[in-house]
Amino acid sequence: MAVLMRRMINSENINDKYVERAIKKRYWVYSAQNDVNNPDGLLKHVHRVLKRIGYEKTTNESDWNLLWSHDYPFRVLYPNLHSLKPNQKVNHYPGAGFVTNKVDLATTESKYIPKAFKLPQNKEDFLKYAAENEGALFLEKHNQHRGVYLKNVSEINLAGGESFVQEYVQRPFLVDGHKFDIGVYVVLTSVNPLRAYWYKGDVLFRYCPAKYYPFDPKDLDKYVIRDDYLPTWEVPSLSHPYTALGFSMRDAFDIYAKTKGKDPTQMWREIQNAIAELFVKKEHHIVETLKSYPSTENFFELMRFDLVVDEDLKVYLLEANMSPNLSSAHYPPNQLLYEQVLYNLFGLVGIADHIQENSLGDSAAQNMVSSQKNIAVWGEICTTTCRDNCHMNLICELCRPCLSARLRSVFLKAHKEFLHKGDFRRLFPPPMKANATLKEEDLKHLNKPNRLQYLWYQGKCNVDITWCT
């Protein structure tokens, strides 16, 4: 009996040491203006989800694994973030402001973005466009605050600084008479090559509290989404599918749209295309900014893209929000959405990693998750055309003897993301079809790392259709 008791005690000690090791992952939070350390405050759900997956809160003075910053951290905290360890992650990308800056986004040339002009710099171009489009209305916006005002051309201050005007999307699709916007959660996990994902588990629908018609530009509640928006569960036609039947906000909208003779399938495709196109256009800015950092592997970015649709469900991209609101204090039912987004995010980017911290340098432990056999593609071409020549075509550069160390690391990380993506789906590279015929001109708009990554995903898709989307 004494021997048995000693064994039980030793076993408990071993388990205690294991548990102690398992909870050693640490995070800290930062904001210059907000109380983000309060566990019941602005970042309540960030704290809760991290605690649930085994993280403990600490400070910058400790050996930490994750920095969650509510602000863009790379100016104030640059000395701390310049030389990060391989096991340290930051929830922002240097240079991501080129995507989220209001005026930079609005003035990007895209069929998905309503035409916009900086004032007073582009005054003449604006006046010419307004003259050519007599029925157009314009929203006057400011880059540094949330003021939005619908005005005729004659009412706009053309000499004002720090502002821009953007064409207003008229004849919006309405739900029970209410205008709305669509908030899609997106994660950037890599640049050069570019990888981004969108959260398909749900999206944030926000409805204007006042009905759109009869329209009155002086009543902002008819056409501007503000903090006191009308939530899905208070929109009569959506309340039953959302509350009584338990569907998501997205599902409830789709059900309503179909009752009005609309098919939202193409709308969702166009939403994905709009966001992916913007990332492709802005990626080079982030790549350039990252040149100041020794490693590009420590960063990820959660954003919320806000879009609207017209009466034909045509998609328009309006904003990309850095550090999107994740507080359910104003709308408690949003807790589930925010916590599921965070939980799936932490799995995707490796924060909720089941491999113990002390195994990071263990190649066998890493290979257990993702190894060479998991990233090998284009077997027939690699064993024939590319067997003795790595430069016959781009696909040859994906064959193991020709694969660069950096690309090997990129694809191993992409494979891990595939395994742990949860309810996220790939946004870029875009969905593809198995054994599709690829022409060189199809990829010419991409830089070489992105062309190679596209071909790698196509190779995976050819043998496993779950890799196609």
Short mmCIF file of C-alpha atoms in Angstrom, two decimals:
data_model
loop_
_atom_site.label_atom_id
_atom_site.label_comp_id
_atom_site.label_asym_id
_atom_site.label_seq_id
_atom_site.Cartn_x
_atom_site.Cartn_y
_atom_site.Cartn_z
CA MET A 1 0.00 0.00 0.00
CA ALA A 2 2.87 2.39 0.86
CA VAL A 3 4.45 1.77 -2.55
CA LEU A 4 1.11 2.42 -4.25
CA MET A 5 0.67 5.68 -2.34
CA ARG A 6 4.16 6.85 -3.32
CA ARG A 7 3.40 6.11 -6.96
CA MET A 8 0.13 8.04 -6.76
CA ILE A 9 1.89 11.02 -5.14
CA ASN A 10 4.65 10.93 -7.76
CA SER A 11 2.03 10.72 -10.50
CA GLU A 12 0.22 13.75 -9.06
CA ASN A 13 3.50 15.69 -8.91
CA ILE A 14 4.23 14.84 -12.52
CA ASN A 15 0.71 15.93 -13.55
CA ASP A 16 1.08 19.16 -11.56
CA LYS A 17 4.37 19.93 -13.32
CA TYR A 18 2.77 19.16 -16.68
CA VAL A 19 -0.17 21.47 -15.97
CA GLU A 20 2.21 24.16 -14.75
CA ARG A 21 4.15 23.92 -18.01
CA ALA A 22 0.97 23.88 -20.07
CA ILE A 23 -0.33 27.22 -18.75
CA LYS A 24 2.92 29.11 -19.16
CA LYS A 25 1.85 30.82 -22.39
CA ARG A 26 1.46 34.50 -21.60
CA TYR A 27 -0.08 37.53 -23.23
CA TRP A 28 -0.22 41.25 -22.55
CA VAL A 29 -2.44 44.00 -23.88
CA TYR A 30 -1.72 47.58 -24.91
CA SER A 31 -3.57 50.79 -25.65
CA ALA A 32 -2.49 54.37 -25.15
CA GLN A 33 -6.04 55.66 -24.63
CA ASN A 34 -8.28 52.81 -23.52
CA ASP A 35 -8.45 50.71 -20.36
CA VAL A 36 -7.73 47.39 -22.02
CA ASN A 37 -6.42 45.66 -18.89
CA ASN A 38 -9.86 45.56 -17.28
CA PRO A 39 -11.05 41.93 -17.69
CA ASP A 40 -14.65 43.18 -17.97
CA GLY A 41 -13.89 46.16 -20.18
CA LEU A 42 -13.28 46.84 -23.86
CA LEU A 43 -11.33 43.62 -24.44
CA LYS A 44 -13.47 41.45 -22.16
CA HIS A 45 -13.92 38.71 -24.75
CA VAL A 46 -10.24 38.74 -25.75
CA HIS A 47 -9.28 38.13 -22.12
CA ARG A 48 -11.92 35.43 -21.68
CA VAL A 49 -11.08 33.44 -24.79
CA LEU A 50 -7.34 33.57 -24.11
CA LYS A 51 -7.91 32.36 -20.56
CA ARG A 52 -10.04 29.48 -21.84
CA ILE A 53 -7.27 28.28 -24.16
CA GLY A 54 -4.69 28.33 -21.38
CA TYR A 55 -3.08 31.78 -21.53
CA GLU A 56 -2.30 33.89 -18.50
CA LYS A 57 -2.14 37.67 -18.53
CA THR A 58 1.21 39.32 -17.89
CA THR A 59 3.16 42.47 -18.77
CA ASN A 60 5.74 43.46 -21.32
CA GLU A 61 8.42 42.83 -18.67
CA SER A 62 7.88 39.06 -18.84
CA ASP A 63 8.66 36.43 -21.45
CA TRP A 64 5.43 36.73 -23.43
CA ASN A 65 3.90 34.87 -26.38
CA LEU A 66 1.21 37.29 -27.57
CA LEU A 67 0.74 41.04 -27.65
CA TRP A 68 -2.87 42.08 -28.27
CA SER A 69 -2.77 45.80 -28.99
CA HIS A 70 -5.94 47.82 -29.42
CA ASP A 71 -3.89 50.58 -31.07
CA TYR A 72 -1.44 50.40 -33.97
CA PRO A 73 1.64 49.55 -31.87
CA PHE A 74 4.61 49.99 -34.19
CA ARG A 75 5.42 53.61 -33.41
CA VAL A 76 5.26 53.68 -29.62
CA LEU A 77 6.42 50.08 -29.11
CA TYR A 78 8.90 49.81 -31.98
CA PRO A 79 11.91 49.00 -29.73
CA ASN A 80 9.94 46.10 -28.20
CA LEU A 81 8.67 44.77 -31.52
CA HIS A 82 11.69 45.14 -33.75
CA SER A 83 13.41 41.89 -32.75
CA LEU A 84 10.74 39.40 -31.79
CA LYS A 85 11.38 35.78 -30.88
CA PRO A 86 9.94 33.03 -33.12
CA ASN A 87 7.32 32.17 -30.47
CA GLN A 88 6.02 35.75 -30.14
CA LYS A 89 2.95 36.99 -32.04
CA VAL A 90 1.50 40.49 -32.48
CA ASN A 91 -2.09 41.11 -33.60
CA HIS A 92 -1.14 43.78 -36.14
CA TYR A 93 0.94 43.96 -39.31
CA PRO A 94 3.38 46.82 -39.87
CA GLY A 95 1.91 48.81 -42.75
CA ALA A 96 -1.65 47.49 -42.40
CA GLY A 97 -2.80 51.10 -42.16
CA PHE A 98 -2.49 51.26 -45.95
CA VAL A 99 -5.55 48.97 -45.98
CA THR A 100 -7.51 50.47 -43.09
CA ASN A 101 -6.89 54.20 -43.59
CA LYS A 102 -10.26 55.68 -44.60
CA VAL A 103 -9.08 58.05 -47.32
CA ASP A 104 -6.51 55.64 -48.77
CA LEU A 105 -9.17 52.96 -49.10
CA ALA A 106 -11.86 55.29 -50.46
CA THR A 107 -9.56 56.69 -53.18
CA THR A 108 -8.38 53.27 -54.36
CA GLU A 109 -9.44 52.57 -57.94
CA SER A 110 -11.82 49.62 -57.89
CA LYS A 111 -15.20 48.73 -59.33
CA TYR A 112 -16.22 47.79 -55.78
CA ILE A 113 -15.34 51.15 -54.19
CA PRO A 114 -17.57 54.20 -54.81
CA LYS A 115 -15.68 57.03 -56.46
CA ALA A 116 -13.95 59.36 -53.96
CA PHE A 117 -11.86 62.52 -54.08
CA LYS A 118 -9.49 64.17 -51.61
CA LEU A 119 -10.22 67.81 -50.94
CA PRO A 120 -8.91 70.29 -51.77
CA GLN A 121 -6.21 68.34 -53.70
CA ASN A 122 -8.57 66.77 -56.23
CA LYS A 123 -11.17 69.56 -56.41
CA GLU A 124 -11.08 69.89 -60.20
CA ASP A 125 -11.39 66.14 -60.78
CA PHE A 126 -14.31 66.06 -58.36
CA LEU A 127 -16.16 68.93 -60.06
CA LYS A 128 -15.66 67.29 -63.47
CA TYR A 129 -16.99 63.95 -62.20
CA ALA A 130 -19.99 65.62 -60.55
CA ALA A 131 -20.81 67.47 -63.77
CA GLU A 132 -20.68 64.20 -65.73
CA ASN A 133 -22.88 62.42 -63.18
CA GLU A 134 -25.65 64.91 -62.45
CA GLY A 135 -27.74 62.57 -60.34
CA ALA A 136 -24.89 61.64 -58.01
CA LEU A 137 -24.96 62.47 -54.32
CA PHE A 138 -21.84 62.60 -52.17
CA LEU A 139 -20.93 61.86 -48.59
CA GLU A 140 -18.47 64.25 -47.01
CA LYS A 141 -16.17 62.32 -44.69
CA HIS A 142 -13.21 63.10 -42.48
CA ASN A 143 -10.22 60.82 -42.15
CA GLN A 144 -9.66 61.48 -38.45
CA HIS A 145 -13.21 61.07 -37.11
CA ARG A 146 -16.50 59.37 -37.87
CA GLY A 147 -18.53 62.32 -39.14
CA VAL A 148 -20.49 61.55 -42.33
CA TYR A 149 -22.76 64.04 -44.09
CA LEU A 150 -24.76 63.65 -47.31
CA LYS A 151 -24.57 66.81 -49.40
CA ASN A 152 -25.19 68.26 -52.82
CA VAL A 153 -22.12 69.45 -54.69
CA SER A 154 -22.99 73.08 -53.98
CA GLU A 155 -23.00 72.41 -50.21
CA ILE A 156 -19.51 70.83 -50.03
CA ASN A 157 -16.61 72.88 -48.73
CA LEU A 158 -14.14 72.42 -51.58
CA ALA A 159 -11.35 74.21 -49.73
CA GLY A 160 -11.65 72.20 -46.53
CA GLY A 161 -8.67 70.16 -45.40
CA GLU A 162 -8.56 66.69 -43.83
CA SER A 163 -11.71 65.63 -45.71
CA PHE A 164 -12.79 63.71 -48.75
CA VAL A 165 -16.03 63.16 -50.62
CA GLN A 166 -17.34 59.82 -51.78
CA GLU A 167 -20.24 59.01 -54.06
CA TYR A 168 -23.25 57.79 -52.15
CA VAL A 169 -24.76 54.41 -53.06
CA GLN A 170 -28.37 55.23 -53.89
CA ARG A 171 -31.30 52.79 -53.99
CA PRO A 172 -29.94 50.43 -51.32
CA PHE A 173 -31.43 46.99 -50.72
CA LEU A 174 -33.68 47.28 -47.67
CA VAL A 175 -34.81 44.79 -45.04
CA ASP A 176 -38.23 45.73 -43.67
CA GLY A 177 -37.51 49.22 -44.97
CA HIS A 178 -34.14 49.56 -43.20
CA LYS A 179 -30.77 50.22 -44.81
CA PHE A 180 -27.86 48.18 -43.42
CA ASP A 181 -24.19 47.40 -43.74
CA ILE A 182 -22.39 44.06 -43.71
CA GLY A 183 -19.33 43.57 -41.47
CA VAL A 184 -17.07 40.71 -42.61
CA TYR A 185 -14.24 39.55 -40.32
CA VAL A 186 -10.99 38.96 -42.18
CA VAL A 187 -7.54 37.77 -41.07
CA LEU A 188 -4.28 38.56 -42.83
CA THR A 189 -1.72 35.83 -42.03
CA SER A 190 1.01 36.38 -44.63
CA VAL A 191 2.37 38.80 -47.22
CA ASN A 192 4.81 38.12 -50.03
CA PRO A 193 3.12 35.71 -50.60
CA LEU A 194 -0.29 37.01 -49.57
CA ARG A 195 -2.69 34.88 -47.56
CA ALA A 196 -5.97 36.10 -46.11
CA TYR A 197 -9.08 34.39 -44.73
CA TRP A 198 -12.68 35.43 -44.09
CA TYR A 199 -14.85 34.20 -41.23
CA LYS A 200 -17.82 32.32 -42.69
CA GLY A 201 -19.38 31.40 -39.33
CA ASP A 202 -21.31 34.66 -39.32
CA VAL A 203 -21.06 38.31 -40.27
CA LEU A 204 -22.16 41.45 -38.43
CA PHE A 205 -25.31 42.98 -39.93
CA ARG A 206 -26.12 46.47 -38.61
CA TYR A 207 -29.39 48.17 -39.57
CA CYS A 208 -30.26 51.85 -39.50
CA PRO A 209 -32.78 52.56 -36.72
CA ALA A 210 -35.07 54.66 -38.97
CA LYS A 211 -36.73 53.43 -42.15
CA TYR A 212 -35.10 54.69 -45.33
CA TYR A 213 -38.23 56.10 -46.95
CA PRO A 214 -39.43 58.78 -47.04
CA PHE A 215 -35.80 59.76 -47.45
CA ASP A 216 -34.47 62.81 -45.60
CA PRO A 217 -30.72 63.57 -45.80
CA LYS A 218 -30.98 65.54 -42.55
CA ASP A 219 -32.01 62.39 -40.65
CA LEU A 220 -28.78 60.41 -40.31
CA ASP A 221 -30.61 57.51 -38.69
CA LYS A 222 -32.05 56.69 -42.10
CA TYR A 223 -28.75 56.07 -43.89
CA VAL A 224 -25.75 56.18 -41.49
CA ILE A 225 -24.78 53.25 -39.28
CA ARG A 226 -23.90 54.56 -35.83
CA ASP A 227 -23.29 53.06 -32.38
CA ASP A 228 -27.02 52.74 -31.66
CA TYR A 229 -27.82 50.68 -34.73
CA LEU A 230 -30.81 48.35 -35.02
CA PRO A 231 -29.62 44.76 -34.39
CA THR A 232 -30.79 41.74 -36.37
CA TRP A 233 -32.99 40.43 -33.56
CA GLU A 234 -35.05 43.63 -33.57
CA VAL A 235 -35.78 43.58 -37.32
CA PRO A 236 -39.25 41.97 -37.58
CA SER A 237 -38.60 39.69 -40.58
CA LEU A 238 -35.27 38.51 -39.14
CA SER A 239 -36.27 38.02 -35.53
CA HIS A 240 -37.91 34.61 -36.01
CA PRO A 241 -35.12 32.88 -37.99
CA TYR A 242 -32.42 34.44 -35.79
CA THR A 243 -34.00 34.16 -32.32
CA ALA A 244 -36.57 31.36 -32.50
CA LEU A 245 -34.83 29.12 -35.06
CA GLY A 246 -31.22 29.85 -34.07
CA PHE A 247 -29.85 30.84 -37.47
CA SER A 248 -26.90 33.21 -37.85
CA MET A 249 -27.26 36.86 -38.90
CA ARG A 250 -26.00 35.88 -42.34
CA ASP A 251 -28.47 33.00 -42.66
CA ALA A 252 -31.37 35.18 -41.50
CA PHE A 253 -30.52 37.76 -44.17
CA ASP A 254 -30.19 35.11 -46.88
CA ILE A 255 -33.60 33.69 -45.99
CA TYR A 256 -35.16 37.18 -46.24
CA ALA A 257 -33.41 38.00 -49.53
CA LYS A 258 -34.72 34.78 -51.11
CA THR A 259 -38.28 35.66 -50.10
CA LYS A 260 -37.81 38.86 -52.12
CA GLY A 261 -36.69 36.93 -55.20
CA LYS A 262 -32.98 37.59 -54.70
CA ASP A 263 -30.17 35.01 -54.69
CA PRO A 264 -27.41 36.21 -52.31
CA THR A 265 -24.91 33.57 -53.50
CA GLN A 266 -23.28 35.87 -56.04
CA MET A 267 -23.33 38.73 -53.52
CA TRP A 268 -21.16 36.71 -51.13
CA ARG A 269 -18.76 35.82 -53.95
CA GLU A 270 -18.44 39.48 -54.88
CA ILE A 271 -17.83 40.43 -51.25
CA GLN A 272 -14.91 38.01 -51.19
CA ASN A 273 -13.62 39.34 -54.53
CA ALA A 274 -13.82 42.95 -53.35
CA ILE A 275 -11.78 42.31 -50.20
CA ALA A 276 -9.23 40.07 -51.94
CA GLU A 277 -8.70 42.67 -54.68
CA LEU A 278 -7.98 45.36 -52.10
CA PHE A 279 -5.35 43.18 -50.39
CA VAL A 280 -3.63 42.52 -53.72
CA LYS A 281 -3.54 46.25 -54.45
CA LYS A 282 -2.17 47.17 -51.01
CA GLU A 283 0.17 44.25 -50.31
CA HIS A 284 3.30 45.98 -51.65
CA HIS A 285 2.95 48.75 -49.05
CA ILE A 286 2.98 46.20 -46.22
CA VAL A 287 5.93 44.36 -47.78
CA GLU A 288 7.87 47.62 -47.95
CA THR A 289 7.09 48.50 -44.32
CA LEU A 290 8.16 45.03 -43.17
CA LYS A 291 11.67 45.62 -44.49
CA SER A 292 12.39 47.37 -41.17
CA TYR A 293 11.77 44.12 -39.29
CA PRO A 294 14.12 41.11 -39.21
CA SER A 295 11.24 38.62 -39.47
CA THR A 296 7.84 38.78 -41.15
CA GLU A 297 6.47 35.70 -39.37
CA ASN A 298 5.40 37.28 -36.06
CA PHE A 299 2.37 39.22 -37.24
CA PHE A 300 -1.29 38.73 -38.08
CA GLU A 301 -4.16 41.18 -38.48
CA LEU A 302 -7.87 40.83 -37.69
CA MET A 303 -9.97 43.40 -39.55
CA ARG A 304 -13.64 43.98 -40.18
CA PHE A 305 -14.60 45.07 -43.68
CA ASP A 306 -17.84 47.05 -43.96
CA LEU A 307 -19.81 46.82 -47.19
CA VAL A 308 -23.24 47.85 -48.52
CA VAL A 309 -25.37 46.53 -51.37
CA ASP A 310 -27.83 48.22 -53.70
CA GLU A 311 -31.30 46.97 -54.63
CA ASP A 312 -29.73 44.49 -57.09
CA LEU A 313 -27.32 43.20 -54.39
CA LYS A 314 -24.38 44.84 -56.14
CA VAL A 315 -21.52 45.07 -53.65
CA TYR A 316 -19.71 48.24 -52.53
CA LEU A 317 -16.76 48.24 -50.14
CA LEU A 318 -16.69 51.25 -47.80
CA GLU A 319 -14.29 50.66 -44.89
CA ALA A 320 -11.75 48.32 -43.34
CA ASN A 321 -11.54 48.57 -39.56
CA MET A 322 -8.31 47.98 -37.68
CA SER A 323 -9.04 46.66 -34.17
CA PRO A 324 -12.76 46.18 -34.86
CA ASN A 325 -15.12 46.42 -31.92
CA LEU A 326 -15.22 43.15 -29.97
CA SER A 327 -17.18 44.42 -26.98
CA SER A 328 -20.73 43.17 -26.43
CA ALA A 329 -21.44 45.72 -23.69
CA HIS A 330 -23.95 47.56 -25.90
CA TYR A 331 -25.40 44.45 -27.58
CA PRO A 332 -24.94 41.39 -25.30
CA PRO A 333 -26.17 38.85 -27.92
CA ASN A 334 -23.06 39.70 -29.98
CA GLN A 335 -20.92 37.91 -27.38
CA LEU A 336 -21.20 34.61 -29.25
CA LEU A 337 -20.10 36.14 -32.56
CA TYR A 338 -17.08 37.88 -31.04
CA GLU A 339 -15.92 34.88 -29.02
CA GLN A 340 -16.31 32.47 -31.92
CA VAL A 341 -14.37 34.84 -34.19
CA LEU A 342 -11.58 35.03 -31.59
CA TYR A 343 -11.52 31.29 -30.90
CA ASN A 344 -11.27 30.45 -34.60
CA LEU A 345 -8.71 33.22 -35.10
CA PHE A 346 -6.43 31.87 -32.38
CA GLY A 347 -6.57 28.41 -33.92
CA LEU A 348 -5.82 29.71 -37.43
CA VAL A 349 -2.75 31.76 -36.50
CA GLY A 350 -1.26 29.19 -34.10
CA ILE A 351 -1.97 30.93 -30.81
CA ALA A 352 -4.14 28.05 -29.67
CA ASP A 353 -1.35 25.62 -30.53
CA HIS A 354 -1.55 22.18 -28.96
CA ILE A 355 2.24 21.71 -29.29
CA GLN A 356 3.87 22.61 -25.98
CA GLU A 357 6.15 25.63 -25.86
CA ASN A 358 9.24 23.56 -25.08
CA SER A 359 8.69 21.54 -28.30
CA LEU A 360 9.05 24.49 -30.68
CA GLY A 361 12.65 23.60 -31.43
CA ASP A 362 11.87 19.89 -31.73
CA SER A 363 11.79 19.06 -35.45
CA ALA A 364 10.02 15.74 -34.82
CA ALA A 365 7.24 17.56 -32.96
CA GLN A 366 6.89 20.08 -35.80
CA ASN A 367 6.94 17.38 -38.48
CA MET A 368 4.18 15.62 -36.60
CA VAL A 369 1.94 18.55 -37.62
CA SER A 370 3.30 19.54 -41.03
CA SER A 371 6.17 17.94 -42.95
CA GLN A 372 7.57 17.64 -46.45
CA LYS A 373 5.02 15.03 -47.55
CA ASN A 374 2.24 17.49 -46.64
CA ILE A 375 3.54 20.18 -48.99
CA ALA A 376 4.68 18.04 -51.96
CA VAL A 377 2.70 18.90 -55.10
CA TRP A 378 2.65 18.32 -58.88
CA GLY A 379 4.13 14.83 -58.59
CA GLU A 380 3.87 13.87 -62.27
CA ILE A 381 5.60 17.05 -63.48
CA CYS A 382 8.25 16.93 -60.75
CA THR A 383 9.21 13.35 -61.68
CA THR A 384 9.43 14.08 -65.42
CA THR A 385 9.65 17.63 -66.78
CA CYS A 386 11.40 19.07 -63.73
CA ARG A 387 13.50 16.05 -62.77
CA ASP A 388 16.80 17.47 -64.04
CA ASN A 389 15.98 21.15 -64.44
CA CYS A 390 14.52 23.52 -61.87
CA HIS A 391 13.99 26.28 -64.42
CA MET A 392 11.80 24.65 -67.04
CA ASN A 393 8.75 26.48 -65.66
CA LEU A 394 7.36 27.95 -62.44
CA ILE A 395 5.95 24.62 -61.26
CA CYS A 396 9.49 23.20 -61.20
CA GLU A 397 10.34 25.66 -58.43
CA LEU A 398 7.77 23.87 -56.25
CA CYS A 399 9.48 20.48 -56.56
CA ARG A 400 11.46 19.46 -53.49
CA PRO A 401 15.00 19.69 -55.02
CA CYS A 402 14.19 23.18 -56.32
CA LEU A 403 12.12 24.54 -53.44
CA SER A 404 13.75 27.45 -51.59
CA ALA A 405 14.05 27.32 -47.80
CA ARG A 406 11.77 30.33 -47.48
CA LEU A 407 9.02 28.88 -49.66
CA ARG A 408 9.25 25.60 -47.81
CA SER A 409 8.64 27.50 -44.57
CA VAL A 410 5.76 29.43 -46.20
CA PHE A 411 4.02 26.25 -47.36
CA LEU A 412 4.49 24.47 -44.03
CA LYS A 413 2.81 27.44 -42.34
CA ALA A 414 0.03 27.43 -44.95
CA HIS A 415 -0.53 23.71 -44.31
CA LYS A 416 -0.87 24.36 -40.56
CA GLU A 417 -3.39 27.11 -41.29
CA PHE A 418 -5.37 24.68 -43.44
CA LEU A 419 -5.45 22.15 -40.58
CA HIS A 420 -6.57 24.72 -38.00
CA LYS A 421 -8.71 27.17 -39.99
CA GLY A 422 -11.95 26.27 -38.20
CA ASP A 423 -14.75 28.45 -39.60
CA PHE A 424 -12.36 30.62 -41.59
CA ARG A 425 -12.15 30.12 -45.33
CA ARG A 426 -9.42 31.17 -47.72
CA LEU A 427 -9.95 34.57 -49.28
CA PHE A 428 -6.62 34.77 -51.08
CA PRO A 429 -5.40 32.81 -52.94
CA PRO A 430 -8.98 32.68 -54.26
CA PRO A 431 -11.08 29.53 -54.62
CA MET A 432 -10.02 27.34 -57.54
CA LYS A 433 -11.17 24.24 -59.42
CA ALA A 434 -9.36 20.90 -59.43
CA ASN A 435 -7.21 20.28 -62.53
CA ALA A 436 -8.04 23.72 -63.93
CA THR A 437 -6.09 24.75 -67.01
CA LEU A 438 -3.88 27.66 -66.00
CA LYS A 439 -2.67 30.24 -68.50
CA GLU A 440 0.26 32.53 -67.82
CA GLU A 441 -1.91 35.62 -68.31
CA ASP A 442 -4.24 34.43 -65.54
CA LEU A 443 -1.48 35.08 -63.00
CA LYS A 444 0.42 37.96 -64.59
CA HIS A 445 -1.15 40.52 -62.21
CA LEU A 446 0.54 38.75 -59.28
CA ASN A 447 4.16 39.03 -58.18
CA LYS A 448 6.32 35.91 -58.35
CA PRO A 449 5.85 34.73 -54.72
CA ASN A 450 2.08 34.97 -55.19
CA ARG A 451 2.21 33.12 -58.52
CA LEU A 452 4.22 30.32 -56.93
CA GLN A 453 1.83 30.12 -53.97
CA TYR A 454 -1.18 30.06 -56.30
CA LEU A 455 0.36 27.15 -58.22
CA TRP A 456 1.10 25.35 -54.95
CA TYR A 457 -2.53 25.64 -53.85
CA GLN A 458 -3.63 24.50 -57.30
CA GLY A 459 -1.39 21.46 -56.91
CA LYS A 460 -2.97 20.67 -53.54
CA CYS A 461 -6.46 21.25 -54.96
CA ASN A 462 -5.77 18.83 -57.85
CA VAL A 463 -5.41 15.89 -55.47
CA ASP A 464 -7.74 16.98 -52.64
CA ILE A 465 -10.78 19.14 -53.36
CA THR A 466 -10.95 20.35 -49.74
CA TRP A 467 -7.91 22.49 -50.65
CA CYS A 468 -9.76 24.20 -53.52
CA THR A 469 -11.56 26.72 -51.26
#
